[in-house]
GROMACS .gro file of C-alpha atoms in nm:
model
  409
    1MET     CA    1  10.991   6.736  10.637
    2GLY     CA    2  10.618   6.809  10.654
    3LEU     CA    3  10.365   7.089  10.665
    4PHE     CA    4  10.567   7.338  10.867
    5ARG     CA    5  10.906   7.291  10.706
    6ARG     CA    6  11.067   7.624  10.616
    7ASN     CA    7  11.161   7.694  10.257
    8LYS     CA    8  11.516   7.830  10.251
    9ASN     CA    9  11.389   8.130  10.050
   10ASN     CA   10  11.098   8.204  10.277
   11ASN     CA   11  11.091   8.226  10.656
   12LYS     CA   12  10.719   8.287  10.701
   13PRO     CA   13  10.412   8.076  10.635
   14LEU     CA   14  10.160   8.202  10.380
   15LEU     CA   15   9.936   8.338  10.659
   16GLY     CA   16  10.228   8.544  10.795
   17GLN     CA   17  10.293   8.694  10.453
   18ILE     CA   18   9.925   8.790  10.416
   19LEU     CA   19   9.930   8.950  10.762
   20ASP     CA   20  10.237   9.150  10.656
   21LEU     CA   21  10.019   9.325  10.396
   22VAL     CA   22   9.869   9.510  10.693
   23PRO     CA   23  10.137   9.767  10.789
   24ARG     CA   24  10.203   9.739  11.163
   25TRP     CA   25  10.213  10.119  11.203
   26LEU     CA   26   9.867  10.139  11.054
   27LEU     CA   27   9.728   9.883  11.298
   28GLU     CA   28   9.904  10.059  11.587
   29SER     CA   29   9.736  10.388  11.492
   30CYS     CA   30   9.395  10.219  11.517
   31ILE     CA   31   9.486  10.060  11.851
   32LYS     CA   32   9.593  10.400  11.986
   33LYS     CA   33   9.278  10.570  11.859
   34HIS     CA   34   9.042  10.323  12.026
   35GLN     CA   35   9.263  10.230  12.325
   36SER     CA   36   9.193   9.866  12.241
   37ASP     CA   37   9.499   9.735  12.432
   38LYS     CA   38   9.422   9.928  12.750
   39GLY     CA   39   9.424   9.697  13.053
   40CYS     CA   40   9.528   9.401  12.839
   41SER     CA   41   9.847   9.213  12.930
   42LYS     CA   42   9.849   8.909  12.700
   43TYR     CA   43   9.578   8.878  12.434
   44LYS     CA   44   9.631   9.212  12.262
   45THR     CA   45   9.467   9.355  11.952
   46TYR     CA   46   9.732   9.209  11.722
   47ASP     CA   47   9.685   8.862  11.875
   48GLN     CA   48   9.310   8.886  11.825
   49PHE     CA   49   9.354   9.010  11.469
   50VAL     CA   50   9.580   8.714  11.387
   51ALA     CA   51   9.335   8.468  11.545
   52LEU     CA   52   9.029   8.611  11.368
   53THR     CA   53   9.210   8.634  11.033
   54PHE     CA   54   9.323   8.271  11.068
   55GLY     CA   55   8.961   8.183  11.146
   56GLN     CA   56   8.841   8.361  10.832
   57LEU     CA   57   9.099   8.226  10.588
   58ASN     CA   58   9.088   7.873  10.733
   59LYS     CA   59   8.708   7.883  10.766
   60CYS     CA   60   8.707   7.786  11.134
   61TYR     CA   61   8.366   7.734  11.294
   62THR     CA   62   8.473   7.742  11.659
   63LEU     CA   63   8.728   7.912  11.882
   64SER     CA   64   8.873   7.568  11.956
   65ASP     CA   65   8.945   7.524  11.583
   66ILE     CA   66   9.143   7.849  11.583
   67SER     CA   67   9.330   7.765  11.904
   68THR     CA   68   9.425   7.420  11.777
   69GLY     CA   69   9.517   7.540  11.428
   70ILE     CA   70   9.751   7.816  11.545
   71GLY     CA   71   9.897   7.611  11.832
   72VAL     CA   72   9.987   7.301  11.635
   73CYS     CA   73  10.353   7.403  11.595
   74GLN     CA   74  10.580   7.642  11.787
   75SER     CA   75  10.758   7.772  11.477
   76PHE     CA   76  10.421   7.859  11.323
   77ILE     CA   77  10.322   8.057  11.634
   78MET     CA   78  10.655   8.241  11.639
   79ASP     CA   79  10.652   8.320  11.266
   80LEU     CA   80  10.307   8.479  11.298
   81GLY     CA   81  10.457   8.727  11.545
   82LEU     CA   82  10.288   8.573  11.850
   83SER     CA   83  10.445   8.485  12.184
   84GLN     CA   84  10.191   8.208  12.243
   85SER     CA   85   9.890   8.052  12.077
   86PRO     CA   86   9.554   8.185  12.199
   87ALA     CA   87   9.344   7.979  12.438
   88ARG     CA   88   8.974   7.940  12.365
   89SER     CA   89   8.865   8.114  12.687
   90THR     CA   90   9.107   8.404  12.626
   91MET     CA   91   8.971   8.454  12.275
   92SER     CA   92   8.615   8.444  12.405
   93ASP     CA   93   8.688   8.720  12.658
   94GLY     CA   94   8.870   8.930  12.398
   95ASN     CA   95   8.588   8.899  12.145
   96LYS     CA   96   8.337   9.010  12.406
   97LYS     CA   97   8.528   9.303  12.554
   98ARG     CA   98   8.745   9.455  12.279
   99THR     CA   99   8.565   9.719  12.073
  100TRP     CA  100   8.483   9.625  11.714
  101LYS     CA  101   8.555   9.982  11.610
  102VAL     CA  102   8.931   9.914  11.599
  103TYR     CA  103   8.873   9.679  11.304
  104GLU     CA  104   8.630   9.916  11.137
  105SER     CA  105   8.904  10.184  11.148
  106LEU     CA  106   9.162   9.937  11.021
  107TYR     CA  107   8.946   9.845  10.723
  108ILE     CA  108   8.893  10.211  10.626
  109LYS     CA  109   9.266  10.287  10.664
  110LEU     CA  110   9.363   9.985  10.452
  111LEU     CA  111   9.126  10.102  10.179
  112SER     CA  112   9.298  10.440  10.178
  113HIS     CA  113   9.645  10.280  10.191
  114TYR     CA  114   9.579  10.055   9.887
  115ASP     CA  115   9.345  10.294   9.705
  116LYS     CA  116   9.559  10.347   9.393
  117VAL     CA  117   9.650   9.980   9.359
  118LEU     CA  118   9.288   9.863   9.390
  119LYS     CA  119   9.165  10.120   9.138
  120LYS     CA  120   9.437  10.028   8.889
  121ASP     CA  121   9.356   9.656   8.887
  122ASN     CA  122   8.980   9.647   8.928
  123HIS     CA  123   8.863   9.456   8.615
  124ARG     CA  124   8.539   9.654   8.615
  125THR     CA  125   8.306   9.720   8.323
  126ILE     CA  126   8.341  10.083   8.211
  127ILE     CA  127   8.044  10.276   8.073
  128GLN     CA  128   8.205  10.522   7.832
  129GLU     CA  129   7.957  10.808   7.867
  130ILE     CA  130   8.021  10.831   8.242
  131LYS     CA  131   8.373  10.686   8.270
  132ASP     CA  132   8.498  10.980   8.481
  133HIS     CA  133   8.212  10.971   8.734
  134SER     CA  134   8.227  10.815   9.078
  135ILE     CA  135   7.972  10.531   9.104
  136LYS     CA  136   7.841  10.391   9.432
  137LEU     CA  137   7.631  10.074   9.447
  138ILE     CA  138   7.418  10.060   9.761
  139ASP     CA  139   7.242   9.757   9.907
  140SER     CA  140   7.217   9.550  10.223
  141THR     CA  141   7.223   9.184  10.320
  142THR     CA  142   7.047   9.032  10.620
  143ILE     CA  143   7.194   8.761  10.842
  144SER     CA  144   6.956   8.570  11.070
  145LEU     CA  145   7.053   8.514  11.433
  146CYS     CA  146   6.900   8.325  11.723
  147LEU     CA  147   6.727   8.590  11.936
  148SER     CA  148   6.777   8.398  12.262
  149MET     CA  149   7.156   8.404  12.207
  150PHE     CA  150   7.192   8.741  12.031
  151ASP     CA  151   6.938   8.937  12.236
  152TRP     CA  152   7.084   9.274  12.126
  153ALA     CA  153   6.997   9.203  11.760
  154LYS     CA  154   6.617   9.216  11.768
  155PHE     CA  155   6.436   9.166  11.439
  156ARG     CA  156   6.089   9.022  11.485
  157THR     CA  157   5.906   8.888  11.790
  158ALA     CA  158   6.077   8.550  11.785
  159LYS     CA  159   6.368   8.618  11.549
  160GLY     CA  160   6.697   8.800  11.565
  161GLY     CA  161   6.914   8.932  11.287
  162ILE     CA  162   7.157   9.192  11.165
  163LYS     CA  163   7.171   9.387  10.843
  164ILE     CA  164   7.497   9.480  10.673
  165HIS     CA  165   7.433   9.807  10.489
  166THR     CA  166   7.692   9.840  10.215
  167CYS     CA  167   7.821  10.109   9.981
  168PHE     CA  168   8.024   9.937   9.708
  169ASP     CA  169   8.266  10.164   9.522
  170ASP     CA  170   8.271  10.082   9.150
  171ALA     CA  171   8.629  10.206   9.096
  172LEU     CA  172   8.766  10.004   9.389
  173GLN     CA  173   8.534   9.709   9.327
  174ILE     CA  174   8.508   9.676   9.702
  175PRO     CA  175   8.290   9.839   9.973
  176ASP     CA  176   8.414  10.174  10.102
  177LEU     CA  177   8.135  10.224  10.357
  178ILE     CA  178   7.972   9.965  10.585
  179ASN     CA  179   7.716  10.001  10.862
  180ILE     CA  180   7.592   9.706  11.068
  181THR     CA  181   7.250   9.748  11.233
  182GLU     CA  182   6.964   9.544  11.371
  183ALA     CA  183   6.780   9.372  11.086
  184LYS     CA  184   6.465   9.576  11.148
  185THR     CA  185   6.640   9.898  11.031
  186HIS     CA  186   6.498  10.003  10.694
  187ASP     CA  187   6.744  10.002  10.404
  188SER     CA  188   6.688  10.370  10.323
  189LYS     CA  189   6.792  10.468  10.676
  190GLY     CA  190   7.067  10.213  10.738
  191LEU     CA  191   7.380  10.352  10.579
  192GLY     CA  192   7.412  10.675  10.778
  193GLN     CA  193   7.561  10.867  10.486
  194ASN     CA  194   7.281  10.948  10.243
  195VAL     CA  195   7.449  11.200  10.014
  196PHE     CA  196   7.787  11.204   9.843
  197PRO     CA  197   8.016  11.453   9.667
  198LYS     CA  198   7.875  11.641   9.367
  199ASN     CA  199   7.814  11.432   9.051
  200THR     CA  200   7.840  11.099   9.235
  201ILE     CA  201   7.615  10.834   9.079
  202ILE     CA  202   7.419  10.623   9.329
  203VAL     CA  203   7.271  10.294   9.208
  204GLU     CA  204   7.017  10.123   9.434
  205ASP     CA  205   6.729   9.877   9.439
  206ARG     CA  206   6.371   9.991   9.501
  207ALA     CA  207   6.407   9.939   9.879
  208TYR     CA  208   6.573  10.284   9.863
  209PHE     CA  209   6.287  10.442   9.668
  210ASP     CA  210   6.215  10.715   9.922
  211PHE     CA  211   6.100  11.066   9.824
  212ALA     CA  212   6.289  11.250  10.100
  213LEU     CA  213   6.607  11.055  10.025
  214MET     CA  214   6.577  11.125   9.652
  215LEU     CA  215   6.519  11.495   9.717
  216ASN     CA  216   6.828  11.518   9.940
  217ARG     CA  217   7.034  11.370   9.660
  218ILE     CA  218   6.893  11.612   9.406
  219PHE     CA  219   6.994  11.903   9.630
  220ALA     CA  220   7.342  11.749   9.677
  221GLN     CA  221   7.373  11.721   9.294
  222ASN     CA  222   7.400  11.344   9.315
  223ILE     CA  223   7.257  11.129   9.036
  224PHE     CA  224   7.040  10.842   9.161
  225VAL     CA  225   6.944  10.536   8.956
  226THR     CA  226   6.689  10.306   9.116
  227ARG     CA  227   6.370  10.111   9.048
  228ILE     CA  228   6.036  10.280   9.085
  229LYS     CA  229   5.777  10.113   9.309
  230THR     CA  230   5.485   9.960   9.123
  231ASN     CA  231   5.215  10.166   9.297
  232THR     CA  232   5.381  10.504   9.236
  233ASP     CA  233   5.165  10.774   9.075
  234TYR     CA  234   5.331  10.983   8.807
  235THR     CA  235   5.253  11.201   8.508
  236ILE     CA  236   5.424  11.155   8.172
  237ILE     CA  237   5.549  11.486   8.036
  238LYS     CA  238   5.731  11.363   7.729
  239GLU     CA  239   5.824  11.036   7.563
  240LEU     CA  240   6.177  11.037   7.420
  241GLU     CA  241   6.270  10.870   7.092
  242LEU     CA  242   6.454  10.542   7.102
  243PRO     CA  243   6.724  10.428   6.856
  244ILE     CA  244   6.574  10.217   6.576
  245ASP     CA  245   6.859   9.977   6.502
  246LYS     CA  246   7.000   9.902   6.848
  247ASP     CA  247   6.918   9.869   7.220
  248GLN     CA  248   6.611   9.659   7.151
  249ASP     CA  249   6.584   9.571   7.521
  250ILE     CA  250   6.492   9.933   7.602
  251LEU     CA  251   6.113   9.962   7.567
  252LYS     CA  252   6.043  10.320   7.678
  253ASP     CA  253   6.226  10.639   7.773
  254GLU     CA  254   6.006  10.904   7.937
  255ILE     CA  255   6.031  11.234   8.123
  256ILE     CA  256   5.790  11.227   8.418
  257THR     CA  257   5.689  11.403   8.738
  258LEU     CA  258   5.577  11.220   9.050
  259SER     CA  259   5.217  11.315   9.129
  260GLY     CA  260   5.107  11.125   9.440
  261LYS     CA  261   5.009  11.279   9.774
  262LYS     CA  262   5.347  11.208   9.940
  263ALA     CA  263   5.532  11.340   9.635
  264ILE     CA  264   5.343  11.667   9.667
  265GLU     CA  265   5.405  11.684  10.043
  266THR     CA  266   5.783  11.640  10.000
  267LYS     CA  267   5.779  11.869   9.690
  268ILE     CA  268   5.969  11.619   9.478
  269ASN     CA  269   5.683  11.664   9.230
  270GLU     CA  270   5.849  11.997   9.139
  271HIS     CA  271   6.143  11.812   8.976
  272ASP     CA  272   6.141  11.645   8.635
  273LEU     CA  273   6.262  11.285   8.645
  274ARG     CA  274   6.334  11.013   8.391
  275LEU     CA  275   6.173  10.671   8.363
  276VAL     CA  276   6.349  10.409   8.150
  277THR     CA  277   6.167  10.079   8.091
  278VAL     CA  278   6.392   9.781   8.015
  279TYR     CA  279   6.325   9.418   7.923
  280ARG     CA  280   6.557   9.184   8.112
  281ALA     CA  281   6.591   8.869   7.904
  282GLU     CA  282   6.780   8.659   8.161
  283ASP     CA  283   6.475   8.640   8.389
  284ASN     CA  284   6.203   8.748   8.142
  285LYS     CA  285   6.113   9.063   8.340
  286VAL     CA  286   6.032   9.423   8.257
  287ILE     CA  287   6.189   9.671   8.501
  288HIS     CA  288   6.124  10.043   8.540
  289ILE     CA  289   6.431  10.252   8.628
  290ILE     CA  290   6.392  10.606   8.763
  291THR     CA  291   6.668  10.868   8.768
  292ASN     CA  292   6.711  11.241   8.801
  293ASN     CA  293   6.950  11.253   8.503
  294LEU     CA  294   6.775  11.378   8.189
  295ASP     CA  295   7.075  11.386   7.953
  296TRP     CA  296   7.248  11.049   7.933
  297THR     CA  297   7.137  10.785   7.686
  298ALA     CA  298   6.881  10.529   7.796
  299ARG     CA  299   7.152  10.265   7.733
  300THR     CA  300   7.374  10.429   7.997
  301ILE     CA  301   7.088  10.434   8.250
  302ALA     CA  302   7.011  10.066   8.185
  303ASP     CA  303   7.378   9.966   8.209
  304LEU     CA  304   7.419  10.160   8.533
  305TYR     CA  305   7.135   9.970   8.696
  306LYS     CA  306   7.283   9.645   8.567
  307LYS     CA  307   7.596   9.723   8.770
  308ARG     CA  308   7.398   9.634   9.082
  309TRP     CA  309   7.497   9.275   9.005
  310ASP     CA  310   7.850   9.358   9.127
  311ILE     CA  311   7.733   9.416   9.484
  312GLU     CA  312   7.522   9.100   9.473
  313LEU     CA  313   7.832   8.906   9.367
  314PHE     CA  314   8.024   9.062   9.658
  315PHE     CA  315   7.762   8.947   9.911
  316LYS     CA  316   7.767   8.599   9.757
  317ALA     CA  317   8.148   8.581   9.771
  318MET     CA  318   8.154   8.686  10.136
  319LYS     CA  319   7.886   8.439  10.246
  320GLN     CA  320   8.030   8.144  10.054
  321ASN     CA  321   8.402   8.193  10.124
  322LEU     CA  322   8.435   8.379  10.455
  323GLN     CA  323   8.274   8.352  10.797
  324ILE     CA  324   7.989   8.603  10.828
  325LYS     CA  325   7.701   8.363  10.893
  326THR     CA  326   7.839   8.149  11.178
  327PHE     CA  327   7.976   8.353  11.467
  328LEU     CA  328   8.243   8.280  11.728
  329GLY     CA  329   8.073   8.487  11.998
  330THR     CA  330   7.727   8.624  12.074
  331SER     CA  331   7.807   8.979  12.189
  332GLU     CA  332   7.780   9.281  11.962
  333ASN     CA  333   8.159   9.329  11.982
  334ALA     CA  334   8.223   8.967  11.882
  335VAL     CA  335   7.985   8.972  11.584
  336LYS     CA  336   8.091   9.308  11.445
  337SER     CA  337   8.463   9.237  11.498
  338GLN     CA  338   8.425   8.912  11.303
  339ILE     CA  339   8.244   9.087  11.016
  340TYR     CA  340   8.503   9.364  10.989
  341VAL     CA  341   8.793   9.115  10.998
  342ALA     CA  342   8.610   8.925  10.722
  343LEU     CA  343   8.602   9.250  10.521
  344ILE     CA  344   8.974   9.304  10.585
  345SER     CA  345   9.042   8.946  10.474
  346TYR     CA  346   8.837   9.004  10.159
  347LEU     CA  347   9.034   9.322  10.085
  348LEU     CA  348   9.370   9.143  10.127
  349LEU     CA  349   9.259   8.849   9.914
  350GLU     CA  350   9.136   9.082   9.639
  351LEU     CA  351   9.465   9.272   9.656
  352ILE     CA  352   9.664   8.951   9.608
  353ASN     CA  353   9.435   8.812   9.339
  354ARG     CA  354   9.444   9.134   9.134
  355THR     CA  355   9.814   9.216   9.162
  356ILE     CA  356  10.010   8.891   9.209
  357ALA     CA  357   9.801   8.623   9.039
  358LYS     CA  358   9.887   8.617   8.669
  359LYS     CA  359   9.567   8.446   8.563
  360VAL     CA  360   9.223   8.569   8.664
  361LYS     CA  361   9.054   8.304   8.877
  362THR     CA  362   8.711   8.288   9.032
  363PHE     CA  363   8.718   8.420   9.387
  364SER     CA  364   8.604   8.090   9.539
  365ASN     CA  365   8.877   7.888   9.363
  366PHE     CA  366   9.139   8.143   9.464
  367VAL     CA  367   9.029   8.142   9.829
  368GLU     CA  368   9.031   7.763   9.840
  369LYS     CA  369   9.392   7.762   9.715
  370ILE     CA  370   9.491   8.012   9.987
  371ARG     CA  371   9.313   7.803  10.249
  372VAL     CA  372   9.491   7.482  10.151
  373CYS     CA  373   9.834   7.650  10.157
  374LEU     CA  374   9.780   7.876  10.459
  375ALA     CA  375  10.030   7.704  10.689
  376PHE     CA  376  10.288   7.615  10.423
  377TYR     CA  377  10.614   7.809  10.397
  378LEU     CA  378  10.552   7.904  10.035
  379SER     CA  379  10.564   8.251   9.881
  380ILE     CA  380  10.239   8.425   9.786
  381GLU     CA  381  10.358   8.440   9.425
  382TYR     CA  382  10.426   8.066   9.418
  383VAL     CA  383  10.085   7.981   9.567
  384CYS     CA  384   9.904   8.211   9.322
  385ASN     CA  385  10.082   8.101   9.007
  386GLN     CA  386  10.246   7.762   9.060
  387VAL     CA  387  10.010   7.567   9.282
  388ASN     CA  388   9.752   7.395   9.061
  389GLU     CA  389   9.515   7.103   9.087
  390GLY     CA  390   9.592   6.772   8.923
  391ALA     CA  391   9.833   6.481   8.978
  392LYS     CA  392  10.196   6.567   9.054
  393LYS     CA  393  10.476   6.323   8.986
  394VAL     CA  394  10.763   6.293   9.234
  395ILE     CA  395  11.100   6.338   9.058
  396ASN     CA  396  11.396   6.115   9.163
  397GLN     CA  397  11.177   5.922   9.399
  398ASN     CA  398  11.368   5.683   9.626
  399LYS     CA  399  11.242   5.330   9.662
  400ILE     CA  400  10.968   5.321   9.925
  401ILE     CA  401  11.015   5.063  10.200
  402PHE     CA  402  10.686   4.969  10.359
  403LYS     CA  403  10.700   4.898  10.731
  404PRO     CA  404  10.443   4.704  10.932
  405ASP     CA  405  10.163   4.930  11.048
  406LEU     CA  406  10.090   5.005  11.409
  407PHE     CA  407   9.825   4.737  11.442
  408SER     CA  408  10.014   4.452  11.274
  409GLN     CA  409  10.063   4.136  11.474
   0.00000   0.00000   0.00000
């Protein structure tokens, strides 16, 4: 009886079943590519991946928590595919020395492997006028670090930090491009990939309002949708008519050219652009959205910019439910490995929640259920659809005989 008792229909704990969603051949291809097991006799890449995934899903704050949690029962260790539970010092060395790039590659390969499944069950909001376009939402989130401990992550004179530059694919409803840099790296230069295939729509905040970047996207035939900076000089060429009986939140729709000194220097002033002014009732703000598309309705432009909320929700879900703010090591390898394993964990959780769970649940409630059941020998389907909160009555309960407690006289 107890936590680690095997169900006769299931010979792996929930964690083992989640790990099985990562094909072993796929992980082996990443290990081979980055030689991440070279010179390693015991704590190999798979062992580290299991330990870091356990740490993410069980929300462990220290290496000792992971070591204790995995090592509490021999059958649990064996059923995770390990020959022994990891020691704290062994994990510390592995986190410091093993390249984080093996997990970056694994994340990208898993995205490709589950591409069709993720796109089929994405629960996204579709904008009809552009339903066949690829949409990328781009933003970054900053995580503060102690500079004396993370001396490679310089931010300001007395502060350290990293920035996670993220390209969130609307069809997948998950990031398909991540770049982790020092926090001082400007958003417009942080992602590495600035242009995308023809007709890709790129939605960004005004931190990415950069004339050279916008011009590159025009030449690549990308469509950008972003907020214009308040001090930007421009000339109104034409004011477009707005519908009379609908879209009352749209205040203006104008064709403009940028006319400032820098606009002239970069020659973006030679291109007509669109400026859509929208009233945002939820926070009583007026926002000005600039785009190089002159044909779509103002409603489509406004709804595209509203999609930015999806990437904000992703950052919130990661920070609240997974471990990307408290780190298990101070080296660059340790920090980046932990972040990429968090992304892999997020991908696997989303995959389960979208395809196996019959009722749509909030991500935080779903993750909490997984966390509680992580070491139980219960099927993923049972955990997703049968485990619920509330009182449970024991059927055919035998009479309980109370024995004196340990401290009774």
